[in-house]
PDB file of C-alpha atoms in Angstrom:
ATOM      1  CA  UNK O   1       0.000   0.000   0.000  1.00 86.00           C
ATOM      2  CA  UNK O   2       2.546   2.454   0.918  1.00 94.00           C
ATOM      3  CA  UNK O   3       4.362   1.745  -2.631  1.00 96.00           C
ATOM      4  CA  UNK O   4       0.962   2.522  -3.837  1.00 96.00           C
ATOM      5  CA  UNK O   5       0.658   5.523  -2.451  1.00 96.00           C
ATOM      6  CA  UNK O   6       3.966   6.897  -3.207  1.00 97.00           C
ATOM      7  CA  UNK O   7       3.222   5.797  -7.204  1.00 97.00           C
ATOM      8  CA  UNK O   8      -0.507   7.888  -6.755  1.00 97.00           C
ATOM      9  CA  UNK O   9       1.064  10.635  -4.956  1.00 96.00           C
ATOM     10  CA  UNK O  10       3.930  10.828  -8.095  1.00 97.00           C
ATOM     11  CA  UNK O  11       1.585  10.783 -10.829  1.00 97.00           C
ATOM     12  CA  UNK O  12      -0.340  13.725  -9.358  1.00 96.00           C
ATOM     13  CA  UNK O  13       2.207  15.680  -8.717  1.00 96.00           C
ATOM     14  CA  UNK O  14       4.140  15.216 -12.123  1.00 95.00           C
ATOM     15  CA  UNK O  15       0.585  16.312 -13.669  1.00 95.00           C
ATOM     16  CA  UNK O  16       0.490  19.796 -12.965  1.00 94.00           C
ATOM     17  CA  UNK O  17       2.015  21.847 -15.378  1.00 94.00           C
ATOM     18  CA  UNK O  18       3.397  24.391 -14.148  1.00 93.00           C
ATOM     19  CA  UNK O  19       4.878  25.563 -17.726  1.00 90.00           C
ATOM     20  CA  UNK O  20       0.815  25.295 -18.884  1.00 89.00           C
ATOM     21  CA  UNK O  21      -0.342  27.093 -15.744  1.00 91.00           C
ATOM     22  CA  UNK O  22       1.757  30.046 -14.956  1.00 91.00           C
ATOM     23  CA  UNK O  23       1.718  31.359 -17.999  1.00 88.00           C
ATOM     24  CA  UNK O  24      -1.728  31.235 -18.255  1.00 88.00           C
ATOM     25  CA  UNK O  25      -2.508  32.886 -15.069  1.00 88.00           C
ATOM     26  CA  UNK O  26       0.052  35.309 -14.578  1.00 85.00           C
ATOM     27  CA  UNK O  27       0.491  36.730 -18.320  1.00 84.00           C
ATOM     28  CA  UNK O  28      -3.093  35.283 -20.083  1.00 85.00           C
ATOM     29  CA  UNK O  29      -0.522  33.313 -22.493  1.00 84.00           C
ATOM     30  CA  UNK O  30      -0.932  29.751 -23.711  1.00 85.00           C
ATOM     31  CA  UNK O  31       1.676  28.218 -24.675  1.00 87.00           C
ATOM     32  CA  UNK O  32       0.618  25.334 -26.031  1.00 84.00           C
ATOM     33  CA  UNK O  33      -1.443  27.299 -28.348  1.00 85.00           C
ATOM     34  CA  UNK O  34       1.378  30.023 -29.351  1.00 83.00           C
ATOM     35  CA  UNK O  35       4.510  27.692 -29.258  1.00 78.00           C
ATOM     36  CA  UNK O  36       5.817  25.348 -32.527  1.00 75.00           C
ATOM     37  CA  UNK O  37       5.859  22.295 -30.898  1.00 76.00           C
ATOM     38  CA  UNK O  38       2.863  22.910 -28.523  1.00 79.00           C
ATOM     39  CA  UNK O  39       4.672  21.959 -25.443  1.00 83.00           C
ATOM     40  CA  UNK O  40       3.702  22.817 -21.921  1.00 83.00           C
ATOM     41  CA  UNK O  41       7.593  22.047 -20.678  1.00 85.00           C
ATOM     42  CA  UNK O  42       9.942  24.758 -18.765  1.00 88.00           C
ATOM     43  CA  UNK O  43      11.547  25.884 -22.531  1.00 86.00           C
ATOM     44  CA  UNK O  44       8.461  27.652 -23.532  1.00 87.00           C
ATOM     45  CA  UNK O  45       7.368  29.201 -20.740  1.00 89.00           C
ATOM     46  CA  UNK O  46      10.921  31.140 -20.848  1.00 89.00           C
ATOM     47  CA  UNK O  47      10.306  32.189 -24.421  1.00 86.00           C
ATOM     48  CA  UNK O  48       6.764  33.051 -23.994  1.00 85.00           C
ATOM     49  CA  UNK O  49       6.156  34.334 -20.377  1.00 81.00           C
ATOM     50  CA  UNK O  50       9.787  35.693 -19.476  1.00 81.00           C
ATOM     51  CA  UNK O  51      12.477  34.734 -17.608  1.00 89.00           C
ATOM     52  CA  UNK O  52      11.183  35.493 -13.968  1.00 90.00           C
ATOM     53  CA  UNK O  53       7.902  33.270 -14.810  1.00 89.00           C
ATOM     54  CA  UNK O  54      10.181  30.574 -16.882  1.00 89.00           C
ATOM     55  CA  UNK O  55      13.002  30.483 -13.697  1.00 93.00           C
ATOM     56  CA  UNK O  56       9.769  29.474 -11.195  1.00 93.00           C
ATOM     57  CA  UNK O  57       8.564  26.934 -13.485  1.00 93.00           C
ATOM     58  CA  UNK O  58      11.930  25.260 -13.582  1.00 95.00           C
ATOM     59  CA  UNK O  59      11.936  24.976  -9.585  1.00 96.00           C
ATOM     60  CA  UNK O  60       8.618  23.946  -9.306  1.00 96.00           C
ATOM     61  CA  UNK O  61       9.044  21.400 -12.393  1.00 95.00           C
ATOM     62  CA  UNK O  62      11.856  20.089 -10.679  1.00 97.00           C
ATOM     63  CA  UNK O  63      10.217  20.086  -7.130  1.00 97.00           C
ATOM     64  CA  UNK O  64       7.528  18.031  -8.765  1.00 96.00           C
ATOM     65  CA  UNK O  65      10.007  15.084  -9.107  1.00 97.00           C
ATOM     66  CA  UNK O  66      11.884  15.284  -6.355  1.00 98.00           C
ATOM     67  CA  UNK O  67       9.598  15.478  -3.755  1.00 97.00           C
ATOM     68  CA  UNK O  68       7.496  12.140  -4.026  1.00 97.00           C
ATOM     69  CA  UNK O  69      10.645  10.061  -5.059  1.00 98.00           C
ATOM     70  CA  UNK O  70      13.173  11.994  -2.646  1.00 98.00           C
ATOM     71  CA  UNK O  71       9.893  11.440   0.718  1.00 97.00           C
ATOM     72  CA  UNK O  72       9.619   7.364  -1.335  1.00 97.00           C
ATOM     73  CA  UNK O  73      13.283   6.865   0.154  1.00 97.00           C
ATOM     74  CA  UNK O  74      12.780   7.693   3.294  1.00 96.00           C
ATOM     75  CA  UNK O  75       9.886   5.344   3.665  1.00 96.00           C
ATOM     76  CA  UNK O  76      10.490   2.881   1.021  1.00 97.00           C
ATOM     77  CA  UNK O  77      12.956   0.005   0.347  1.00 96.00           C
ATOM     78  CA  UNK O  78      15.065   1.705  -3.421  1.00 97.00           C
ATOM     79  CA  UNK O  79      16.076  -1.933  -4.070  1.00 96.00           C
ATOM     80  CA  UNK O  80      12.519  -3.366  -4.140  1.00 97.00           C
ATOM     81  CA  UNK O  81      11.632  -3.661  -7.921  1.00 96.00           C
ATOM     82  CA  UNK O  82       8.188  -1.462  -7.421  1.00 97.00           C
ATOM     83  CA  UNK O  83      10.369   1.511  -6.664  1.00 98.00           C
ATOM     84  CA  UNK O  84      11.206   1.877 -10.158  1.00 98.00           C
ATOM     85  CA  UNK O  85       7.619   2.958 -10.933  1.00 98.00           C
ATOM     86  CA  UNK O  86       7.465   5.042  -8.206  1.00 98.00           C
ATOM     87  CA  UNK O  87      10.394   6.653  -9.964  1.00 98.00           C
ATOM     88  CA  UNK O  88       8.630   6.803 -12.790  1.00 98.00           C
ATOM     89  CA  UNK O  89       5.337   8.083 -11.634  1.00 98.00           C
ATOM     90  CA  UNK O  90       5.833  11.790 -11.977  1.00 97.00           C
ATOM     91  CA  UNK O  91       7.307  11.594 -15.322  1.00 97.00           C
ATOM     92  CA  UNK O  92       4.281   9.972 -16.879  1.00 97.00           C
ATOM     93  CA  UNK O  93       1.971  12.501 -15.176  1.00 96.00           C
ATOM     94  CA  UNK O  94       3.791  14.594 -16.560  1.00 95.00           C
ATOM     95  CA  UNK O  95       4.112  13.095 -20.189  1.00 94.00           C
ATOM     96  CA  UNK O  96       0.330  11.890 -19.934  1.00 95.00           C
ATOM     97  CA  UNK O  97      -2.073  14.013 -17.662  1.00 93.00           C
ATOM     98  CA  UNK O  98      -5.283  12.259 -17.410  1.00 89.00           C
ATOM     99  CA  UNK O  99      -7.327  16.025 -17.164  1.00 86.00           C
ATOM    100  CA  UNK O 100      -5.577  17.142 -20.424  1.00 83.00           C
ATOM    101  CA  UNK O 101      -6.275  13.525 -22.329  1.00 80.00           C
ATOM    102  CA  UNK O 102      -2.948  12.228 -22.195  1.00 73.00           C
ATOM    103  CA  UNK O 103      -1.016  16.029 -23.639  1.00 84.00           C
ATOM    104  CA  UNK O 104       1.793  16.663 -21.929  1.00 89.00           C
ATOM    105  CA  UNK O 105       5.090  18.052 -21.665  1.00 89.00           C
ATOM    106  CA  UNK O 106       8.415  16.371 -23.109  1.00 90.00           C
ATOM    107  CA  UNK O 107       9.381  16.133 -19.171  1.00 92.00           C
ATOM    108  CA  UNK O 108      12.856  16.700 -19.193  1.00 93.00           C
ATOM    109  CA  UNK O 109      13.011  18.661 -16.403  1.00 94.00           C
ATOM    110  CA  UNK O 110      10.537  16.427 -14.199  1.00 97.00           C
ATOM    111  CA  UNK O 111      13.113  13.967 -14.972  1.00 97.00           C
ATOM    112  CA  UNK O 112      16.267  15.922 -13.365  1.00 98.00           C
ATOM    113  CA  UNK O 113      13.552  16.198 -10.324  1.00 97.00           C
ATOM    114  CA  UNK O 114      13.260  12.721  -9.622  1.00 98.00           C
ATOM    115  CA  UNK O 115      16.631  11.521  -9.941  1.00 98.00           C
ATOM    116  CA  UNK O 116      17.755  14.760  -7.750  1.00 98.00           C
ATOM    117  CA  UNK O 117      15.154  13.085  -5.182  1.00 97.00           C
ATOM    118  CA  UNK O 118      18.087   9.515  -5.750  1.00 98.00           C
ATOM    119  CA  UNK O 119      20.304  11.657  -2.907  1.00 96.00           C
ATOM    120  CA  UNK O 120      22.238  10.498  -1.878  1.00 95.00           C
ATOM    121  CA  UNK O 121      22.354   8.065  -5.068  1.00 96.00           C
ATOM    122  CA  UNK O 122      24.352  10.708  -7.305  1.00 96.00           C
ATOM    123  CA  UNK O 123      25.446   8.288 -10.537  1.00 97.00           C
ATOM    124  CA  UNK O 124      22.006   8.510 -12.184  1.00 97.00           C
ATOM    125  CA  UNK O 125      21.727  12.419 -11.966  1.00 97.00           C
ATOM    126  CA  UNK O 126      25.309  12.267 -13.030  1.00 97.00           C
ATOM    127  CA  UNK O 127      24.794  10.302 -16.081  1.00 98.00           C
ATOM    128  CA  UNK O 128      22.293  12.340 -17.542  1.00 98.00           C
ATOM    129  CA  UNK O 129      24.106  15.736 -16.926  1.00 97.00           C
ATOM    130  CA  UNK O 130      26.979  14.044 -18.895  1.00 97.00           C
ATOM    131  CA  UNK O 131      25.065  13.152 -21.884  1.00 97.00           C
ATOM    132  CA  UNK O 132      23.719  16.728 -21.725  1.00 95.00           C
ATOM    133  CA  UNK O 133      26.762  18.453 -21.574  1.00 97.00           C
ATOM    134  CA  UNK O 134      28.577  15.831 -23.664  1.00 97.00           C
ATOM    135  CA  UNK O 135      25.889  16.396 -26.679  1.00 96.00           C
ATOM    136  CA  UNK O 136      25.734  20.231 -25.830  1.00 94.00           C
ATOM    137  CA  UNK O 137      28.917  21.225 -26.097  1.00 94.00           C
ATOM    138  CA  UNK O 138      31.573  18.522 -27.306  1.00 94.00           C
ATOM    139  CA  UNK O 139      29.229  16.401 -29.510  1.00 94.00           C
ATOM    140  CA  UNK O 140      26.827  18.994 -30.597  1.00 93.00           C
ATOM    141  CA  UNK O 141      23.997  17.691 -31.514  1.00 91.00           C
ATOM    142  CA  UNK O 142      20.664  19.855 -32.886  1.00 85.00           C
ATOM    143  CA  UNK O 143      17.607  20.456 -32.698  1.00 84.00           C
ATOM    144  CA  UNK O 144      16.833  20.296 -28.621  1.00 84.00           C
ATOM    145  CA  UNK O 145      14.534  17.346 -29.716  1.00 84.00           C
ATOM    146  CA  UNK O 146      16.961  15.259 -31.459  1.00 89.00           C
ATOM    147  CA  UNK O 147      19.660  15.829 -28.783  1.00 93.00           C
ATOM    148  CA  UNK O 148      17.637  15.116 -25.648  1.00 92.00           C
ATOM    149  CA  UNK O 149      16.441  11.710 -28.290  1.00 93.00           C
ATOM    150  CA  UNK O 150      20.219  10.866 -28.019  1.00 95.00           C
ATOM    151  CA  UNK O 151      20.690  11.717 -24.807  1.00 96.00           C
ATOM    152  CA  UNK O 152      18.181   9.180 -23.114  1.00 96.00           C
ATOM    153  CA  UNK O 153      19.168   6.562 -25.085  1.00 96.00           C
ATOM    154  CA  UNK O 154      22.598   6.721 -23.667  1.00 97.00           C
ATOM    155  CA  UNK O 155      21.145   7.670 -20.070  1.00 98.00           C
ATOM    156  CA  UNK O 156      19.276   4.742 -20.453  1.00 97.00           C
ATOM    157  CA  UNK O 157      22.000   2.263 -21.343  1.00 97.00           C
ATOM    158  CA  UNK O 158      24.447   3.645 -18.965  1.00 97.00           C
ATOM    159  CA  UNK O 159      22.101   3.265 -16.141  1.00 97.00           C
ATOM    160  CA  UNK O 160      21.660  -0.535 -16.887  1.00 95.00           C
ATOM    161  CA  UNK O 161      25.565  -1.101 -17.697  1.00 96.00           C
ATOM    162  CA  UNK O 162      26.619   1.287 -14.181  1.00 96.00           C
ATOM    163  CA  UNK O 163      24.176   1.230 -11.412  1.00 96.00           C
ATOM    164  CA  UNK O 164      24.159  -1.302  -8.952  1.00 95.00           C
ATOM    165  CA  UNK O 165      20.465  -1.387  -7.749  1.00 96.00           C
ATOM    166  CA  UNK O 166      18.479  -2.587  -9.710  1.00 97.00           C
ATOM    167  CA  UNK O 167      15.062  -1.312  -9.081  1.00 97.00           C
ATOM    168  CA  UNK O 168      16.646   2.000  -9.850  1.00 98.00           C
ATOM    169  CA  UNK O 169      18.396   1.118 -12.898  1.00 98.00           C
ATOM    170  CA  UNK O 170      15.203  -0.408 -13.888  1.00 98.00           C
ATOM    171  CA  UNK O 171      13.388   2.999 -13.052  1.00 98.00           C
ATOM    172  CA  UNK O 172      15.933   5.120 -15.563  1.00 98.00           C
ATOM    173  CA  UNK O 173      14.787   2.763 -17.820  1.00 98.00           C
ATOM    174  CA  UNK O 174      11.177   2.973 -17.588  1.00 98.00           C
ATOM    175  CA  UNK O 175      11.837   6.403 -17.334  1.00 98.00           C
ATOM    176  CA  UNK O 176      14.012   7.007 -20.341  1.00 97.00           C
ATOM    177  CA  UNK O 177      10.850   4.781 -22.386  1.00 97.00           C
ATOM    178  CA  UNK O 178       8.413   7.327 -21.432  1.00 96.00           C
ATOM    179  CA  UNK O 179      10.671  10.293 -22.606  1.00 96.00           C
ATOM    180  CA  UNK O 180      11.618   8.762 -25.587  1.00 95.00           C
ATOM    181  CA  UNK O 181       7.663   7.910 -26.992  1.00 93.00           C
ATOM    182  CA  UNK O 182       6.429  11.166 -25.999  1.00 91.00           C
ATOM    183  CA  UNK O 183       9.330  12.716 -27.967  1.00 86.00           C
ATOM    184  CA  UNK O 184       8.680  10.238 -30.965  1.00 86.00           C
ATOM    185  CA  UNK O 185       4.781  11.202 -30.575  1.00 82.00           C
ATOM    186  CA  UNK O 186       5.390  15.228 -30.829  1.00 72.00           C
ATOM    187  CA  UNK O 187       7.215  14.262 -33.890  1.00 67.00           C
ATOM    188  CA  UNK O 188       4.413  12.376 -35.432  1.00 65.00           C
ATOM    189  CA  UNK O 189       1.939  15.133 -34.696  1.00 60.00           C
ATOM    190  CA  UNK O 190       4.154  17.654 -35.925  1.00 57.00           C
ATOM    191  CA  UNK O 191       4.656  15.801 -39.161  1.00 51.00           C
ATOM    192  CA  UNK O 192       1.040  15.291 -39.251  1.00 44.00           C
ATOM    193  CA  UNK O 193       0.343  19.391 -39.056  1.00 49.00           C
ATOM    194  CA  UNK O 194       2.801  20.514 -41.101  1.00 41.00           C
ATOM    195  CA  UNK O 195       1.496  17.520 -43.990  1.00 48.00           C
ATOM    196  CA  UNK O 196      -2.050  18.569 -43.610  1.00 45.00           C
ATOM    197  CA  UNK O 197      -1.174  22.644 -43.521  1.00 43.00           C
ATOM    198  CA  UNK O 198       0.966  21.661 -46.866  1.00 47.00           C
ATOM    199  CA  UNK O 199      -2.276  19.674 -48.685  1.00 51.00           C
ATOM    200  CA  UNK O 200      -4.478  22.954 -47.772  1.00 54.00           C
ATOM    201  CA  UNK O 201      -1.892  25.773 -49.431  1.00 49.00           C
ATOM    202  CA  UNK O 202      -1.659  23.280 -52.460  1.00 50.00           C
TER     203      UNK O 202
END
């Protein structure tokens, strides 16, 4: 039950979007209407509220994720296998908000949250700052979509290949899935728009 409960408690909190929210309230902008990619994630709500709006979503994106899974280790066992969906809870409330039908953010940030709530497990956290940096400024890979597309792939596979406990190498994994599909569904539906906008011009 208390697994559960930390899972419930995860999936609620990843599904408030702050990046949607904010925005809205504070400026009457939304985002997902105004952006390209229709996002509700932390990028767009610097580039269309401003920075001061765009600097509290980041904290509270990231305080989304590390709150339920950074509380989960003080009450729950990280090498029990159901800990890696408590892990993964917030990011797929974030990805897939039941209120909004399943349209969500990208969850990058979300993601930095929860394994920020690992402490005082660091190698996770560290692995995906090193793909970050590694394909932001050594590798340089572009656009942000195709390099954070990259980037969990390797987070992914480094987390099985280096860290020791399992149920949390199993819960970059799960995690890294969810990222990756949403990604590869914005890029559907963006292929889909642009196709359709194309056959009305012609």
């Amino acid at each position: 039950m208390k697994y559960l409960l930390f899972i419930a408690a995860g999936y609620c909190c990843g599904s408030i979007l702050f990046a949607y929210f904010l925005p809205k309230i504070l400026y009457d902008v939304d985002i997902t209407e105004i952006s390209d990619d229709k996002n509700p994630g932390t990028h767009n709500a610097f580039k269309y509220g401003s920075k001061v709006v765009g600097t509290e979503v980041l904290i509270l994106e990231l305080l989304k994720g590390f709150l339920p899974v950074f509380l989960g280790t003080q009450f729950l066992d990280v090498s029990n296998n159901i800990f890696a969906v408590v892990m993964a809870a917030p990011v797929l409330g974030h990805a897939y908000p039941l209120y909004r039908h399943g349209r969500g953010g990208k969850a990058i940030a979300v993601t930095f949250g929860v394994l920020m709530g690992l402490f005082p497990i660091i190698t996770p956290l560290s692995l995906l700052i090193f793909f970050y940096l590694l394909f932001s400024f050594v590798i340089r890979i572009s656009p942000d979509s195709c390099k954070s597309i990259v980037t969990f792939l390797c987070f992914g596979v480094s987390a099985l290949l280096l860290i020791d406990i399992r149920a949390v190498a199993a819960g970059c994994v799960v995690i890294t899935a969810i990222v990756l599909y949403r990604h590869y569904q914005k890029h559907m539906t963006e292929s889909l728009e642009i196709s359709l906008f194309r056959k009305r011009v012609v």
